[in-house]
Structures are given as structure tokens and as C-alpha cells.
């Protein structure tokens, strides 16, 4: 869903950059605060960024001027909340534009708005809603990551429809066409990303449980009762 370099009209490219900028600045502050208050989070932050980079670099040809791919932003949003992913997702998009010619610099704002802003926020909302409805962690993760992926694709389709409305049916007709073409590849990708998220968090619950508890993803383990003291120990304590 990265829109290619130079594909958007200049006014649209500037407009989406202006729209995404406040979220990215807020995200930078959130990352700095997280690292200052919890330096031990640095490794997990880097892993969230790397996860997004790898998944979103797997692209399948789709609508002219764009592509379909997983996003990976839902995982970071669940772990660190959406503002953090606004910065991490934008950094990922910047490096992909510079190193992989995936996306572009002039379309960075539009791509960041769809993948680093809308995707994480809607995915996190789906995660929270699913958890409140009684789902366990893994069910919430599946919903959050799948919805983050789908929301990104819907936003990109609407961005393209705004830039290139249909000659007869206008914005609505173009949006329907873009959404329809994207859906062929993006819906299966979203389901696959949700399943991958379930596997990822199953590993994290065993290998990084203290961090998940600190971040509020998992509740703290209840402390067991203290073992009874032996009479010998009590006598020695009195002495």
C-alpha cells in the first residue's frame, strides 16, 4: 500500500504531509519519554520497528502506483500504544523509500498517514474492543493486527480516489474500484498478519512476560502465599 514516488499531485502530497506531521511529532515525544523512563524497553522498541520494516517490505503488485503488503504496525501499537508507531512507522517508510525504492519521499506523508497513523489507531481500538468483549490476549491481537492492516489499505484506497476521481462517478466510483482491486490481495494478507501476530505474542508471553506485564498487555502474576516458617526457624529467630 505504499504509494509510489511522484504518483500523487503536489497539493495532495503536501496536504497528507501536513496531516501526518503532528502525529509523528507526538510519536517522537512518546518514544523519548518511553526510553527515558524505561531504558529496558529499547530492545523491544527496536524489535517492533524491525517487525514493521520486514513485513511491510514484502510487497505484492496491486493497483498502479501502489502495492499490497502486510504492515506490522498493529504489534507495536498493542505493545507501546499508537503514538509510538507514528514515529516508528514513518522511520520505516523513510528507510524503505531510500533503500528499497518502496514508496517515496514525496508520498511519505500520505504513506505515513495511512500506515503509521490510521493503521495503528484503528488496530489498537479493535484490540481494546475485542478485549473488553471478553476475548483473551491472542484474540485481541488477531483483531488488532488484522484491522490495522485493513484500515491502512482502506485509507490508501481513499487517498488514491481523492487524487484520481473517476471521470463519470467521481470520488465514490474511484474509491469503489480501488477498494475492490486491493481487496483481492489485502484481505488474505490481513488474515495472515493476524495469525502471525498470534504466534508472535505467544512467544512474547514466555520470553518477555515481565515487559508485557509492565506495558499492561498482561496482568501481573498473582503472588503466591509465603511458605510457612518451620518451628526450628522460629526458635532460631527468637534467639
mmCIF file of C-alpha atoms in Angstrom:
data_model
loop_
_atom_site.group_PDB
_atom_site.id
_atom_site.type_symbol
_atom_site.label_atom_id
_atom_site.label_comp_id
_atom_site.label_asym_id
_atom_site.label_seq_id
_atom_site.Cartn_x
_atom_site.Cartn_y
_atom_site.Cartn_z
ATOM 1 C CA UNK A 1 0.000 0.000 0.000
ATOM 2 C CA UNK A 2 2.969 2.305 -0.357
ATOM 3 C CA UNK A 3 2.104 4.964 -2.924
ATOM 4 C CA UNK A 4 4.998 5.304 -5.356
ATOM 5 C CA UNK A 5 7.306 8.289 -5.648
ATOM 6 C CA UNK A 6 5.801 11.189 -7.604
ATOM 7 C CA UNK A 7 2.450 9.466 -8.045
ATOM 8 C CA UNK A 8 0.357 11.958 -6.074
ATOM 9 C CA UNK A 9 -0.325 15.515 -7.294
ATOM 10 C CA UNK A 10 1.821 18.046 -5.358
ATOM 11 C CA UNK A 11 -1.139 19.524 -3.470
ATOM 12 C CA UNK A 12 -2.181 16.092 -2.216
ATOM 13 C CA UNK A 13 1.372 15.147 -1.259
ATOM 14 C CA UNK A 14 1.765 18.356 0.756
ATOM 15 C CA UNK A 15 -1.671 18.021 2.346
ATOM 16 C CA UNK A 16 -1.057 14.489 3.617
ATOM 17 C CA UNK A 17 2.365 15.502 4.918
ATOM 18 C CA UNK A 18 0.798 18.323 6.916
ATOM 19 C CA UNK A 19 -1.887 15.952 8.219
ATOM 20 C CA UNK A 20 0.645 13.326 9.350
ATOM 21 C CA UNK A 21 3.221 15.707 10.859
ATOM 22 C CA UNK A 22 1.521 16.344 14.261
ATOM 23 C CA UNK A 23 1.131 12.620 14.868
ATOM 24 C CA UNK A 24 4.791 11.981 14.055
ATOM 25 C CA UNK A 25 5.974 14.783 16.360
ATOM 26 C CA UNK A 26 3.752 13.458 19.141
ATOM 27 C CA UNK A 27 5.124 9.982 18.487
ATOM 28 C CA UNK A 28 8.719 11.214 18.756
ATOM 29 C CA UNK A 29 7.943 12.668 22.174
ATOM 30 C CA UNK A 30 6.291 9.419 23.237
ATOM 31 C CA UNK A 31 9.339 7.387 22.177
ATOM 32 C CA UNK A 32 11.749 9.723 24.000
ATOM 33 C CA UNK A 33 9.624 9.534 27.146
ATOM 34 C CA UNK A 34 9.429 5.742 26.987
ATOM 35 C CA UNK A 35 13.187 5.351 26.564
ATOM 36 C CA UNK A 36 13.983 7.840 29.341
ATOM 37 C CA UNK A 37 11.598 6.322 31.859
ATOM 38 C CA UNK A 38 12.158 2.696 30.864
ATOM 39 C CA UNK A 39 15.545 2.168 29.159
ATOM 40 C CA UNK A 40 14.906 -1.579 29.201
ATOM 41 C CA UNK A 41 12.225 -1.015 26.561
ATOM 42 C CA UNK A 42 14.801 -0.051 23.921
ATOM 43 C CA UNK A 43 15.278 -3.610 22.705
ATOM 44 C CA UNK A 44 11.543 -4.252 22.380
ATOM 45 C CA UNK A 45 11.049 -0.896 20.629
ATOM 46 C CA UNK A 46 13.725 -1.849 18.121
ATOM 47 C CA UNK A 47 12.101 -5.234 17.614
ATOM 48 C CA UNK A 48 8.720 -3.582 16.949
ATOM 49 C CA UNK A 49 10.302 -1.311 14.348
ATOM 50 C CA UNK A 50 12.174 -4.197 12.722
ATOM 51 C CA UNK A 51 8.997 -6.299 12.628
ATOM 52 C CA UNK A 52 7.186 -3.482 10.815
ATOM 53 C CA UNK A 53 10.099 -2.979 8.407
ATOM 54 C CA UNK A 54 10.317 -6.639 7.424
ATOM 55 C CA UNK A 55 6.586 -7.216 6.994
ATOM 56 C CA UNK A 56 5.864 -4.017 5.097
ATOM 57 C CA UNK A 57 8.806 -4.654 2.762
ATOM 58 C CA UNK A 58 7.079 -7.804 1.460
ATOM 59 C CA UNK A 59 5.128 -6.290 -1.409
ATOM 60 C CA UNK A 60 2.781 -7.719 -3.988
ATOM 61 C CA UNK A 61 1.884 -5.724 -7.135
ATOM 62 C CA UNK A 62 -1.583 -4.215 -6.899
ATOM 63 C CA UNK A 63 -3.182 -1.014 -8.204
ATOM 64 C CA UNK A 64 -0.951 1.022 -10.498
ATOM 65 C CA UNK A 65 1.175 3.313 -8.354
ATOM 66 C CA UNK A 66 0.804 1.232 -5.219
ATOM 67 C CA UNK A 67 1.248 -2.263 -3.798
ATOM 68 C CA UNK A 68 -0.235 -4.679 -1.280
ATOM 69 C CA UNK A 69 1.697 -5.929 1.720
ATOM 70 C CA UNK A 70 1.395 -6.645 5.454
ATOM 71 C CA UNK A 71 2.106 -3.685 7.714
ATOM 72 C CA UNK A 72 3.167 -5.000 11.125
ATOM 73 C CA UNK A 73 2.142 -1.776 12.863
ATOM 74 C CA UNK A 74 -0.557 -3.459 14.942
ATOM 75 C CA UNK A 75 2.007 -5.291 17.083
ATOM 76 C CA UNK A 76 3.824 -2.108 18.076
ATOM 77 C CA UNK A 77 0.541 -0.322 18.749
ATOM 78 C CA UNK A 78 -0.564 -3.085 21.135
ATOM 79 C CA UNK A 79 2.781 -3.077 22.929
ATOM 80 C CA UNK A 80 3.526 0.655 23.142
ATOM 81 C CA UNK A 81 0.256 2.397 22.097
ATOM 82 C CA UNK A 82 -0.382 4.076 18.711
ATOM 83 C CA UNK A 83 1.607 7.336 19.159
ATOM 84 C CA UNK A 84 4.878 5.403 19.293
ATOM 85 C CA UNK A 85 4.079 3.704 15.996
ATOM 86 C CA UNK A 86 3.533 7.063 14.298
ATOM 87 C CA UNK A 87 7.268 7.675 14.612
ATOM 88 C CA UNK A 88 8.471 4.096 14.133
ATOM 89 C CA UNK A 89 6.237 3.583 11.103
ATOM 90 C CA UNK A 90 7.390 6.824 9.499
ATOM 91 C CA UNK A 91 11.052 5.932 10.051
ATOM 92 C CA UNK A 92 10.390 2.531 8.463
ATOM 93 C CA UNK A 93 8.738 4.179 5.460
ATOM 94 C CA UNK A 94 11.614 6.634 5.093
ATOM 95 C CA UNK A 95 14.238 3.884 5.053
ATOM 96 C CA UNK A 96 12.196 1.800 2.629
ATOM 97 C CA UNK A 97 11.888 4.773 0.267
ATOM 98 C CA UNK A 98 15.635 5.468 0.426
ATOM 99 C CA UNK A 99 16.989 1.916 0.439
ATOM 100 C CA UNK A 100 14.380 -0.185 -1.350
ATOM 101 C CA UNK A 101 12.653 2.344 -3.638
ATOM 102 C CA UNK A 102 9.455 1.180 -1.912
ATOM 103 C CA UNK A 103 7.151 4.171 -1.596
ATOM 104 C CA UNK A 104 8.732 7.569 -1.995
ATOM 105 C CA UNK A 105 9.801 10.814 -0.392
ATOM 106 C CA UNK A 106 7.107 12.975 -1.966
ATOM 107 C CA UNK A 107 4.471 10.437 -0.899
ATOM 108 C CA UNK A 108 5.982 9.838 2.553
ATOM 109 C CA UNK A 109 3.296 11.921 4.264
ATOM 110 C CA UNK A 110 0.441 10.039 2.609
ATOM 111 C CA UNK A 111 2.009 6.652 3.315
ATOM 112 C CA UNK A 112 2.757 7.630 6.919
ATOM 113 C CA UNK A 113 -0.806 8.821 7.459
ATOM 114 C CA UNK A 114 -2.276 5.522 6.264
ATOM 115 C CA UNK A 115 0.236 3.041 7.694
ATOM 116 C CA UNK A 116 1.715 4.828 10.725
ATOM 117 C CA UNK A 117 -1.321 6.814 11.932
ATOM 118 C CA UNK A 118 -4.651 5.341 10.818
ATOM 119 C CA UNK A 119 -3.498 1.708 10.908
ATOM 120 C CA UNK A 120 -2.128 1.715 14.488
ATOM 121 C CA UNK A 121 -5.017 3.721 15.940
ATOM 122 C CA UNK A 122 -7.777 1.616 14.388
ATOM 123 C CA UNK A 123 -5.906 -1.603 15.116
ATOM 124 C CA UNK A 124 -5.440 -0.621 18.755
ATOM 125 C CA UNK A 125 -9.120 0.316 19.012
ATOM 126 C CA UNK A 126 -10.073 -3.116 17.644
ATOM 127 C CA UNK A 127 -7.699 -4.777 20.112
ATOM 128 C CA UNK A 128 -9.165 -2.893 23.092
ATOM 129 C CA UNK A 129 -12.751 -3.505 21.992
ATOM 130 C CA UNK A 130 -12.127 -7.220 21.498
ATOM 131 C CA UNK A 131 -10.543 -7.497 24.937
ATOM 132 C CA UNK A 132 -13.470 -5.662 26.554
ATOM 133 C CA UNK A 133 -15.901 -8.045 24.898
ATOM 134 C CA UNK A 134 -14.222 -10.884 26.759
ATOM 135 C CA UNK A 135 -11.619 -12.120 24.324
ATOM 136 C CA UNK A 136 -8.260 -13.231 25.600
ATOM 137 C CA UNK A 137 -4.967 -11.642 24.641
ATOM 138 C CA UNK A 138 -4.462 -13.677 21.476
ATOM 139 C CA UNK A 139 -7.956 -12.974 20.165
ATOM 140 C CA UNK A 140 -7.379 -9.271 20.722
ATOM 141 C CA UNK A 141 -4.010 -9.445 18.983
ATOM 142 C CA UNK A 142 -5.534 -11.146 15.949
ATOM 143 C CA UNK A 143 -8.258 -8.496 15.679
ATOM 144 C CA UNK A 144 -5.857 -5.606 16.256
ATOM 145 C CA UNK A 145 -3.280 -6.655 13.697
ATOM 146 C CA UNK A 146 -5.803 -7.646 11.035
ATOM 147 C CA UNK A 147 -7.772 -4.400 11.417
ATOM 148 C CA UNK A 148 -4.578 -2.276 11.372
ATOM 149 C CA UNK A 149 -3.710 -3.877 8.040
ATOM 150 C CA UNK A 150 -7.206 -3.428 6.592
ATOM 151 C CA UNK A 151 -7.513 0.170 7.793
ATOM 152 C CA UNK A 152 -4.245 1.049 6.092
ATOM 153 C CA UNK A 153 -5.455 -0.417 2.817
ATOM 154 C CA UNK A 154 -8.807 1.399 3.048
ATOM 155 C CA UNK A 155 -7.049 4.721 3.739
ATOM 156 C CA UNK A 156 -4.660 4.273 0.821
ATOM 157 C CA UNK A 157 -7.558 3.459 -1.499
ATOM 158 C CA UNK A 158 -9.367 6.625 -0.397
ATOM 159 C CA UNK A 159 -6.204 8.695 -0.840
ATOM 160 C CA UNK A 160 -5.863 7.444 -4.405
ATOM 161 C CA UNK A 161 -9.566 8.044 -5.063
ATOM 162 C CA UNK A 162 -9.234 11.641 -3.864
ATOM 163 C CA UNK A 163 -6.248 12.190 -6.134
ATOM 164 C CA UNK A 164 -7.726 10.400 -9.151
ATOM 165 C CA UNK A 165 -11.557 10.540 -9.098
ATOM 166 C CA UNK A 166 -13.417 8.618 -11.767
ATOM 167 C CA UNK A 167 -14.377 10.700 -14.782
ATOM 168 C CA UNK A 168 -18.035 9.648 -14.537
ATOM 169 C CA UNK A 169 -18.711 8.526 -10.947
ATOM 170 C CA UNK A 170 -16.228 10.816 -9.195
ATOM 171 C CA UNK A 171 -14.663 10.034 -5.822
ATOM 172 C CA UNK A 172 -17.192 7.342 -4.854
ATOM 173 C CA UNK A 173 -16.713 5.402 -8.066
ATOM 174 C CA UNK A 174 -12.928 5.596 -7.858
ATOM 175 C CA UNK A 175 -12.969 4.547 -4.216
ATOM 176 C CA UNK A 176 -15.084 1.512 -5.035
ATOM 177 C CA UNK A 177 -12.702 0.476 -7.796
ATOM 178 C CA UNK A 178 -9.557 0.925 -5.690
ATOM 179 C CA UNK A 179 -11.074 -0.883 -2.704
ATOM 180 C CA UNK A 180 -12.239 -3.736 -4.905
ATOM 181 C CA UNK A 181 -8.875 -4.269 -6.560
ATOM 182 C CA UNK A 182 -6.953 -4.007 -3.285
ATOM 183 C CA UNK A 183 -9.273 -6.460 -1.527
ATOM 184 C CA UNK A 184 -8.145 -9.383 -3.707
ATOM 185 C CA UNK A 185 -4.700 -9.365 -2.136
ATOM 186 C CA UNK A 186 -5.147 -7.338 1.046
ATOM 187 C CA UNK A 187 -7.901 -9.258 2.816
ATOM 188 C CA UNK A 188 -5.953 -12.571 2.799
ATOM 189 C CA UNK A 189 -2.832 -10.655 3.866
ATOM 190 C CA UNK A 190 -4.696 -9.107 6.800
ATOM 191 C CA UNK A 191 -5.905 -12.512 7.988
ATOM 192 C CA UNK A 192 -2.383 -13.905 7.651
ATOM 193 C CA UNK A 193 -0.952 -10.958 9.556
ATOM 194 C CA UNK A 194 -3.427 -11.522 12.365
ATOM 195 C CA UNK A 195 -2.376 -15.173 12.623
ATOM 196 C CA UNK A 196 1.289 -14.174 12.589
ATOM 197 C CA UNK A 197 0.590 -11.748 15.418
ATOM 198 C CA UNK A 198 -0.919 -14.577 17.469
ATOM 199 C CA UNK A 199 2.275 -16.614 17.019
ATOM 200 C CA UNK A 200 4.440 -13.594 17.888
ATOM 201 C CA UNK A 201 2.609 -12.839 21.118
ATOM 202 C CA UNK A 202 2.597 -16.479 22.146
ATOM 203 C CA UNK A 203 6.383 -16.299 22.047
ATOM 204 C CA UNK A 204 6.456 -12.950 23.859
ATOM 205 C CA UNK A 205 4.278 -14.216 26.698
ATOM 206 C CA UNK A 206 7.007 -16.703 27.589
ATOM 207 C CA UNK A 207 10.183 -14.865 26.591
ATOM 208 C CA UNK A 208 9.228 -11.302 27.584
ATOM 209 C CA UNK A 209 6.433 -11.673 30.124
ATOM 210 C CA UNK A 210 7.833 -9.094 32.604
ATOM 211 C CA UNK A 211 7.878 -6.479 29.846
ATOM 212 C CA UNK A 212 4.327 -7.343 28.767
ATOM 213 C CA UNK A 213 3.186 -7.000 32.369
ATOM 214 C CA UNK A 214 4.880 -3.623 32.734
ATOM 215 C CA UNK A 215 3.329 -2.405 29.491
ATOM 216 C CA UNK A 216 -0.120 -3.524 30.658
ATOM 217 C CA UNK A 217 -0.556 -6.129 27.930
ATOM 218 C CA UNK A 218 -0.674 -8.925 30.515
ATOM 219 C CA UNK A 219 -1.899 -8.658 34.114
ATOM 220 C CA UNK A 220 0.751 -9.188 36.791
ATOM 221 C CA UNK A 221 1.015 -12.715 38.062
ATOM 222 C CA UNK A 222 -0.578 -13.062 41.488
ATOM 223 C CA UNK A 223 1.957 -13.528 44.228
ATOM 224 C CA UNK A 224 1.637 -16.873 45.929
ATOM 225 C CA UNK A 225 1.360 -17.188 49.729
ATOM 226 C CA UNK A 226 4.612 -17.111 51.631
ATOM 227 C CA UNK A 227 5.841 -20.566 52.606
ATOM 228 C CA UNK A 228 5.212 -21.407 56.294
ATOM 229 C CA UNK A 229 8.158 -20.969 58.573
ATOM 230 C CA UNK A 230 9.426 -24.036 60.313
ATOM 231 C CA UNK A 231 9.362 -24.219 64.114
ATOM 232 C CA UNK A 232 13.148 -24.534 64.083
ATOM 233 C CA UNK A 233 13.430 -21.295 62.148
ATOM 234 C CA UNK A 234 11.068 -19.545 64.571
ATOM 235 C CA UNK A 235 13.106 -20.672 67.614
ATOM 236 C CA UNK A 236 16.318 -19.524 65.961
ATOM 237 C CA UNK A 237 14.711 -16.208 65.165
ATOM 238 C CA UNK A 238 13.692 -15.678 68.805
ATOM 239 C CA UNK A 239 17.268 -16.328 69.925
#
